[in-house]
PDB file of C-alpha atoms in Angstrom:
ATOM      1  CA  MET A  70      60.052   5.580 -50.149  1.00  0.00           C
ATOM      2  CA  THR A  71      58.851   9.180 -50.124  1.00  0.00           C
ATOM      3  CA  ALA A  72      55.819   9.967 -52.225  1.00  0.00           C
ATOM      4  CA  HIS A  73      55.073  13.342 -53.802  1.00  0.00           C
ATOM      5  CA  ARG A  74      51.730  15.122 -54.273  1.00  0.00           C
ATOM      6  CA  ARG A  75      50.662  18.563 -55.458  1.00  0.00           C
ATOM      7  CA  ILE A  76      47.989  20.769 -53.953  1.00  0.00           C
ATOM      8  CA  ALA A  77      46.321  23.655 -55.783  1.00  0.00           C
ATOM      9  CA  VAL A  78      45.037  26.426 -53.504  1.00  0.00           C
ATOM     10  CA  VAL A  79      42.346  28.736 -54.921  1.00  0.00           C
ATOM     11  CA  SER A  80      41.457  31.847 -52.980  1.00  0.00           C
ATOM     12  CA  ALA A  81      38.659  34.226 -53.981  1.00  0.00           C
ATOM     13  CA  GLY A  82      39.453  37.094 -51.613  1.00  0.00           C
ATOM     14  CA  LEU A  83      39.059  40.580 -53.029  1.00  0.00           C
ATOM     15  CA  SER A  84      41.213  42.674 -50.715  1.00  0.00           C
ATOM     16  CA  THR A  85      44.886  42.861 -49.873  1.00  0.00           C
ATOM     17  CA  PRO A  86      45.641  41.585 -47.282  1.00  0.00           C
ATOM     18  CA  SER A  87      42.788  39.127 -47.444  1.00  0.00           C
ATOM     19  CA  SER A  88      41.399  37.001 -44.609  1.00  0.00           C
ATOM     20  CA  THR A  89      40.297  34.554 -47.290  1.00  0.00           C
ATOM     21  CA  ARG A  90      43.926  34.121 -48.380  1.00  0.00           C
ATOM     22  CA  MET A  91      45.003  33.883 -44.732  1.00  0.00           C
ATOM     23  CA  LEU A  92      42.613  30.958 -44.201  1.00  0.00           C
ATOM     24  CA  ALA A  93      43.727  29.328 -47.444  1.00  0.00           C
ATOM     25  CA  ASP A  94      47.366  29.577 -46.367  1.00  0.00           C
ATOM     26  CA  ARG A  95      46.608  28.055 -42.997  1.00  0.00           C
ATOM     27  CA  LEU A  96      44.747  25.156 -44.536  1.00  0.00           C
ATOM     28  CA  ALA A  97      47.582  24.519 -46.993  1.00  0.00           C
ATOM     29  CA  ALA A  98      50.263  24.655 -44.320  1.00  0.00           C
ATOM     30  CA  ALA A  99      48.336  22.292 -42.079  1.00  0.00           C
ATOM     31  CA  THR A 100      47.794  19.857 -44.941  1.00  0.00           C
ATOM     32  CA  VAL A 101      51.456  19.842 -45.859  1.00  0.00           C
ATOM     33  CA  THR A 102      52.310  19.004 -42.233  1.00  0.00           C
ATOM     34  CA  GLN A 103      49.761  16.203 -42.164  1.00  0.00           C
ATOM     35  CA  LEU A 104      51.123  14.756 -45.426  1.00  0.00           C
ATOM     36  CA  ALA A 105      54.651  14.894 -44.103  1.00  0.00           C
ATOM     37  CA  GLU A 106      53.572  12.671 -41.218  1.00  0.00           C
ATOM     38  CA  ARG A 107      52.475  10.147 -43.872  1.00  0.00           C
ATOM     39  CA  ALA A 108      55.871  10.343 -45.620  1.00  0.00           C
ATOM     40  CA  ILE A 109      54.385  12.427 -48.447  1.00  0.00           C
ATOM     41  CA  VAL A 110      56.109  15.541 -49.710  1.00  0.00           C
ATOM     42  CA  ALA A 111      53.604  18.124 -50.941  1.00  0.00           C
ATOM     43  CA  GLU A 112      54.132  21.010 -53.402  1.00  0.00           C
ATOM     44  CA  VAL A 113      51.655  23.861 -53.134  1.00  0.00           C
ATOM     45  CA  ASP A 114      50.530  26.125 -55.997  1.00  0.00           C
ATOM     46  CA  ALA A 115      48.485  29.066 -54.629  1.00  0.00           C
ATOM     47  CA  PHE A 116      46.317  31.247 -56.845  1.00  0.00           C
ATOM     48  CA  GLU A 117      44.336  34.413 -56.121  1.00  0.00           C
ATOM     49  CA  LEU A 118      41.330  34.680 -58.385  1.00  0.00           C
ATOM     50  CA  ARG A 119      41.351  38.463 -58.136  1.00  0.00           C
ATOM     51  CA  ASP A 120      44.551  38.429 -60.248  1.00  0.00           C
ATOM     52  CA  HIS A 121      42.651  36.719 -63.045  1.00  0.00           C
ATOM     53  CA  ALA A 122      39.237  38.367 -62.703  1.00  0.00           C
ATOM     54  CA  HIS A 123      39.166  40.041 -66.116  1.00  0.00           C
ATOM     55  CA  ALA A 124      40.508  36.934 -67.831  1.00  0.00           C
ATOM     56  CA  ILE A 125      37.843  34.789 -66.193  1.00  0.00           C
ATOM     57  CA  VAL A 126      35.077  37.076 -67.509  1.00  0.00           C
ATOM     58  CA  ASP A 127      36.701  37.081 -70.975  1.00  0.00           C
ATOM     59  CA  ASN A 128      36.742  33.277 -70.901  1.00  0.00           C
ATOM     60  CA  LEU A 129      33.093  33.128 -69.974  1.00  0.00           C
ATOM     61  CA  LEU A 130      32.285  35.421 -72.953  1.00  0.00           C
ATOM     62  CA  THR A 131      34.543  33.884 -75.602  1.00  0.00           C
ATOM     63  CA  GLY A 132      35.249  30.326 -74.484  1.00  0.00           C
ATOM     64  CA  PHE A 133      38.991  30.990 -74.663  1.00  0.00           C
ATOM     65  CA  ALA A 134      41.432  31.469 -71.801  1.00  0.00           C
ATOM     66  CA  PRO A 135      44.459  33.845 -71.976  1.00  0.00           C
ATOM     67  CA  PRO A 136      47.766  32.062 -71.329  1.00  0.00           C
ATOM     68  CA  ALA A 137      48.030  33.037 -67.643  1.00  0.00           C
ATOM     69  CA  LEU A 138      44.496  31.808 -66.875  1.00  0.00           C
ATOM     70  CA  GLU A 139      45.009  28.643 -68.940  1.00  0.00           C
ATOM     71  CA  SER A 140      48.162  27.918 -66.947  1.00  0.00           C
ATOM     72  CA  MET A 141      46.263  28.380 -63.689  1.00  0.00           C
ATOM     73  CA  VAL A 142      43.392  26.181 -64.775  1.00  0.00           C
ATOM     74  CA  ASN A 143      45.803  23.465 -65.881  1.00  0.00           C
ATOM     75  CA  ALA A 144      47.502  23.600 -62.494  1.00  0.00           C
ATOM     76  CA  VAL A 145      44.249  23.333 -60.637  1.00  0.00           C
ATOM     77  CA  VAL A 146      42.674  20.451 -62.614  1.00  0.00           C
ATOM     78  CA  SER A 147      45.903  18.461 -62.676  1.00  0.00           C
ATOM     79  CA  ALA A 148      46.617  18.771 -58.953  1.00  0.00           C
ATOM     80  CA  ASP A 149      46.269  15.808 -56.606  1.00  0.00           C
ATOM     81  CA  ALA A 150      43.981  17.876 -54.340  1.00  0.00           C
ATOM     82  CA  VAL A 151      42.379  21.314 -54.214  1.00  0.00           C
ATOM     83  CA  ILE A 152      41.882  23.723 -51.345  1.00  0.00           C
ATOM     84  CA  ALA A 153      39.187  26.233 -52.291  1.00  0.00           C
ATOM     85  CA  VAL A 154      38.334  29.206 -50.103  1.00  0.00           C
ATOM     86  CA  THR A 155      35.772  31.931 -50.773  1.00  0.00           C
ATOM     87  CA  PRO A 156      34.375  34.871 -48.860  1.00  0.00           C
ATOM     88  CA  VAL A 157      30.666  34.599 -48.104  1.00  0.00           C
ATOM     89  CA  PHE A 158      28.527  37.366 -49.586  1.00  0.00           C
ATOM     90  CA  SER A 159      24.724  37.365 -49.159  1.00  0.00           C
ATOM     91  CA  THR A 160      24.869  33.947 -47.518  1.00  0.00           C
ATOM     92  CA  SER A 161      26.687  32.267 -50.448  1.00  0.00           C
ATOM     93  CA  TYR A 162      29.987  32.113 -52.359  1.00  0.00           C
ATOM     94  CA  SER A 163      31.287  35.182 -54.169  1.00  0.00           C
ATOM     95  CA  GLY A 164      30.536  35.883 -57.823  1.00  0.00           C
ATOM     96  CA  LEU A 165      34.210  35.644 -58.703  1.00  0.00           C
ATOM     97  CA  PHE A 166      34.457  32.223 -57.093  1.00  0.00           C
ATOM     98  CA  LYS A 167      31.375  30.974 -58.985  1.00  0.00           C
ATOM     99  CA  SER A 168      32.654  32.432 -62.264  1.00  0.00           C
ATOM    100  CA  PHE A 169      35.879  30.484 -61.898  1.00  0.00           C
ATOM    101  CA  ILE A 170      33.998  27.243 -61.242  1.00  0.00           C
ATOM    102  CA  ASP A 171      31.898  28.002 -64.378  1.00  0.00           C
ATOM    103  CA  ILE A 172      34.938  27.963 -66.671  1.00  0.00           C
ATOM    104  CA  LEU A 173      36.046  24.504 -65.508  1.00  0.00           C
ATOM    105  CA  ALA A 174      34.985  21.513 -67.593  1.00  0.00           C
ATOM    106  CA  PRO A 175      32.211  19.464 -65.974  1.00  0.00           C
ATOM    107  CA  ASP A 176      34.443  16.473 -65.142  1.00  0.00           C
ATOM    108  CA  SER A 177      37.716  18.314 -64.630  1.00  0.00           C
ATOM    109  CA  LEU A 178      37.818  17.589 -60.896  1.00  0.00           C
ATOM    110  CA  ALA A 179      36.195  14.151 -60.973  1.00  0.00           C
ATOM    111  CA  GLY A 180      37.208  12.201 -57.911  1.00  0.00           C
ATOM    112  CA  ARG A 181      39.604  14.890 -56.743  1.00  0.00           C
ATOM    113  CA  PRO A 182      39.818  15.462 -52.978  1.00  0.00           C
ATOM    114  CA  VAL A 183      38.841  19.032 -52.079  1.00  0.00           C
ATOM    115  CA  LEU A 184      39.033  20.911 -48.793  1.00  0.00           C
ATOM    116  CA  LEU A 185      36.415  23.693 -48.679  1.00  0.00           C
ATOM    117  CA  GLY A 186      36.911  26.893 -46.733  1.00  0.00           C
ATOM    118  CA  ALA A 187      34.968  30.129 -46.341  1.00  0.00           C
ATOM    119  CA  ASN A 188      35.072  33.258 -44.299  1.00  0.00           C
ATOM    120  CA  GLY A 189      32.494  35.883 -43.367  1.00  0.00           C
ATOM    121  CA  GLY A 190      31.436  38.340 -40.771  1.00  0.00           C
ATOM    122  CA  THR A 191      29.705  36.012 -38.337  1.00  0.00           C
ATOM    123  CA  ALA A 192      29.485  32.284 -37.638  1.00  0.00           C
ATOM    124  CA  ARG A 193      25.862  32.386 -38.803  1.00  0.00           C
ATOM    125  CA  HIS A 194      27.188  32.113 -42.382  1.00  0.00           C
ATOM    126  CA  SER A 195      29.120  28.904 -41.702  1.00  0.00           C
ATOM    127  CA  LEU A 196      26.283  26.773 -43.147  1.00  0.00           C
ATOM    128  CA  ALA A 197      27.059  28.255 -46.594  1.00  0.00           C
ATOM    129  CA  ILE A 198      29.779  25.652 -46.960  1.00  0.00           C
ATOM    130  CA  ASP A 199      27.263  22.765 -46.873  1.00  0.00           C
ATOM    131  CA  TYR A 200      24.226  24.293 -48.578  1.00  0.00           C
ATOM    132  CA  ALA A 201      25.959  26.307 -51.312  1.00  0.00           C
ATOM    133  CA  ILE A 202      29.669  25.532 -51.801  1.00  0.00           C
ATOM    134  CA  ARG A 203      29.609  21.746 -51.397  1.00  0.00           C
ATOM    135  CA  PRO A 204      26.912  21.219 -54.055  1.00  0.00           C
ATOM    136  CA  LEU A 205      28.965  23.438 -56.393  1.00  0.00           C
ATOM    137  CA  PHE A 206      31.829  20.971 -56.251  1.00  0.00           C
ATOM    138  CA  ALA A 207      29.477  18.004 -56.406  1.00  0.00           C
ATOM    139  CA  SER A 208      28.470  19.318 -59.829  1.00  0.00           C
ATOM    140  CA  LEU A 209      32.111  18.871 -60.896  1.00  0.00           C
ATOM    141  CA  HIS A 210      32.108  15.330 -59.479  1.00  0.00           C
ATOM    142  CA  ALA A 211      34.825  16.305 -57.018  1.00  0.00           C
ATOM    143  CA  ASP A 212      35.145  14.622 -53.633  1.00  0.00           C
ATOM    144  CA  PRO A 213      35.052  17.270 -50.868  1.00  0.00           C
ATOM    145  CA  VAL A 214      36.149  16.019 -47.455  1.00  0.00           C
ATOM    146  CA  SER A 215      33.559  15.976 -44.684  1.00  0.00           C
ATOM    147  CA  THR A 216      34.901  18.944 -42.768  1.00  0.00           C
ATOM    148  CA  GLY A 217      34.544  22.398 -44.231  1.00  0.00           C
ATOM    149  CA  VAL A 218      36.384  25.196 -42.449  1.00  0.00           C
ATOM    150  CA  PHE A 219      34.632  28.487 -41.794  1.00  0.00           C
ATOM    151  CA  ALA A 220      36.355  31.507 -40.247  1.00  0.00           C
ATOM    152  CA  ALA A 221      34.323  34.382 -38.830  1.00  0.00           C
ATOM    153  CA  SER A 222      35.778  37.814 -38.135  1.00  0.00           C
ATOM    154  CA  GLY A 223      36.077  36.903 -34.430  1.00  0.00           C
ATOM    155  CA  ASP A 224      38.436  34.038 -35.298  1.00  0.00           C
ATOM    156  CA  TRP A 225      41.190  36.439 -36.313  1.00  0.00           C
ATOM    157  CA  GLY A 226      43.326  38.425 -33.954  1.00  0.00           C
ATOM    158  CA  GLY A 227      41.784  37.206 -30.710  1.00  0.00           C
ATOM    159  CA  ALA A 228      43.377  35.686 -27.645  1.00  0.00           C
ATOM    160  CA  ALA A 229      44.972  32.270 -27.902  1.00  0.00           C
ATOM    161  CA  ASP A 230      41.968  30.457 -26.346  1.00  0.00           C
ATOM    162  CA  GLU A 231      39.636  32.206 -28.811  1.00  0.00           C
ATOM    163  CA  ALA A 232      41.741  31.152 -31.777  1.00  0.00           C
ATOM    164  CA  ALA A 233      41.876  27.501 -30.665  1.00  0.00           C
ATOM    165  CA  PRO A 234      38.531  26.477 -32.228  1.00  0.00           C
ATOM    166  CA  LEU A 235      39.611  27.701 -35.673  1.00  0.00           C
ATOM    167  CA  SER A 236      42.975  25.919 -35.273  1.00  0.00           C
ATOM    168  CA  ALA A 237      41.130  22.731 -34.375  1.00  0.00           C
ATOM    169  CA  ARG A 238      38.892  22.987 -37.455  1.00  0.00           C
ATOM    170  CA  VAL A 239      41.854  23.695 -39.665  1.00  0.00           C
ATOM    171  CA  GLU A 240      43.700  20.679 -38.329  1.00  0.00           C
ATOM    172  CA  LYS A 241      40.657  18.415 -38.744  1.00  0.00           C
ATOM    173  CA  GLY A 242      40.066  19.533 -42.314  1.00  0.00           C
ATOM    174  CA  ALA A 243      43.744  19.172 -43.188  1.00  0.00           C
ATOM    175  CA  ARG A 244      43.890  15.709 -41.676  1.00  0.00           C
ATOM    176  CA  GLU A 245      40.868  14.569 -43.708  1.00  0.00           C
ATOM    177  CA  LEU A 246      42.350  15.975 -46.917  1.00  0.00           C
ATOM    178  CA  ALA A 247      45.727  14.322 -46.270  1.00  0.00           C
ATOM    179  CA  ASP A 248      44.010  10.981 -45.620  1.00  0.00           C
ATOM    180  CA  ALA A 249      42.015  11.320 -48.850  1.00  0.00           C
ATOM    181  CA  MET A 250      45.129  12.185 -50.836  1.00  0.00           C
ATOM    182  CA  ALA A 251      47.045   9.237 -49.388  1.00  0.00           C
ATOM    183  CA  ARG A 252      44.237   6.827 -50.252  1.00  0.00           C
ATOM    184  CA  ARG A 253      43.735   8.105 -53.779  1.00  0.00           C
ATOM    185  CA  GLY A 254      47.332   8.244 -54.983  1.00  0.00           C
ATOM    186  CA  PRO A 255      48.686  10.718 -57.548  1.00  0.00           C
ATOM    187  CA  ALA A 256      46.270  12.266 -60.031  1.00  0.00           C
ATOM    188  CA  ALA A 257      46.490  11.560 -63.720  1.00  0.00           C
ATOM    189  CA  SER A 258      47.586  14.459 -65.897  1.00  0.00           C
ATOM    190  CA  THR A 259      44.742  16.082 -67.822  1.00  0.00           C
ATOM    191  CA  ASP A 260      44.384  18.917 -70.255  1.00  0.00           C
ATOM    192  CA  PRO A 261      41.169  20.935 -69.664  1.00  0.00           C
ATOM    193  CA  TYR A 262      41.535  22.505 -73.096  1.00  0.00           C
ATOM    194  CA  ASP A 263      41.951  19.246 -75.027  1.00  0.00           C
ATOM    195  CA  PRO A 264      40.029  19.830 -78.295  1.00  0.00           C
ATOM    196  CA  GLU A 265      38.449  16.347 -77.922  1.00  0.00           C
ATOM    197  CA  THR A 266      36.491  17.583 -74.903  1.00  0.00           C
ATOM    198  CA  TYR A 267      36.739  21.389 -74.706  1.00  0.00           C
ATOM    199  CA  LEU A 268      33.978  23.235 -76.597  1.00  0.00           C
ATOM    200  CA  GLY A 269      32.287  19.867 -77.116  1.00  0.00           C
ATOM    201  CA  GLY A 270      33.444  16.784 -78.974  1.00  0.00           C
ATOM    202  CA  GLY A 271      36.505  18.235 -80.715  1.00  0.00           C
ATOM    203  CA  LEU A 272      34.614  20.996 -82.509  1.00  0.00           C
ATOM    204  CA  SER A 273      36.543  24.151 -83.282  1.00  0.00           C
ATOM    205  CA  PHE A 274      35.261  27.543 -82.135  1.00  0.00           C
ATOM    206  CA  ASP A 275      34.059  28.296 -85.698  1.00  0.00           C
ATOM    207  CA  GLU A 276      32.267  24.940 -85.988  1.00  0.00           C
ATOM    208  CA  ARG A 277      30.552  25.315 -82.636  1.00  0.00           C
ATOM    209  CA  PHE A 278      29.600  29.015 -82.620  1.00  0.00           C
ATOM    210  CA  LEU A 279      29.949  30.533 -86.099  1.00  0.00           C
ATOM    211  CA  ASN A 280      28.961  27.660 -88.439  1.00  0.00           C
ATOM    212  CA  PRO A 281      27.148  25.196 -86.251  1.00  0.00           C
ATOM    213  CA  GLY A 282      25.459  23.433 -89.204  1.00  0.00           C
ATOM    214  CA  PRO A 283      21.991  21.894 -89.145  1.00  0.00           C
TER     215      PRO A 283
END
């Protein structure tokens, strides 16, 4: 019997075209292939954070998400797995990437398999995955796979033998994510804006911010 899973891909690239999105697409395609080998059909929802940048800031300021952002957040937190890719600026994740993580509820990705990716100018920044990005997802109680995939500028557009190491890393990360998804089974449906949990214990916006009481 064929099983079905859904993957949410979050890319924080700022340009068009974006090497961040290119890496995200490669990771997603490789994971879909790995899942197919396990008789699992995967649906992929891909999101570019740059398309929601203003809405993310508005949500940080007001606590409310416009419909398009709410739909994206719902898709991410209800997915069976997440692929998250950010450019590396000043040896860490981008501000847009961090702002998106900040609008997620603390337990919204609890136990969810995550494949982390990043890209930057040189391989020297590859450690950012482990010392900066991985702890970020640990704070959400997510379950990042062991392999994080970093792509430096030299990994794009080179000769075939130069591209092989990136391909190998992509395949390894995708294999680990597929294994984690197969072990975990389908995710339960959740609503990140459920009033019982969003804004704290079922309080309305007025109760929490305008009339907080004693």
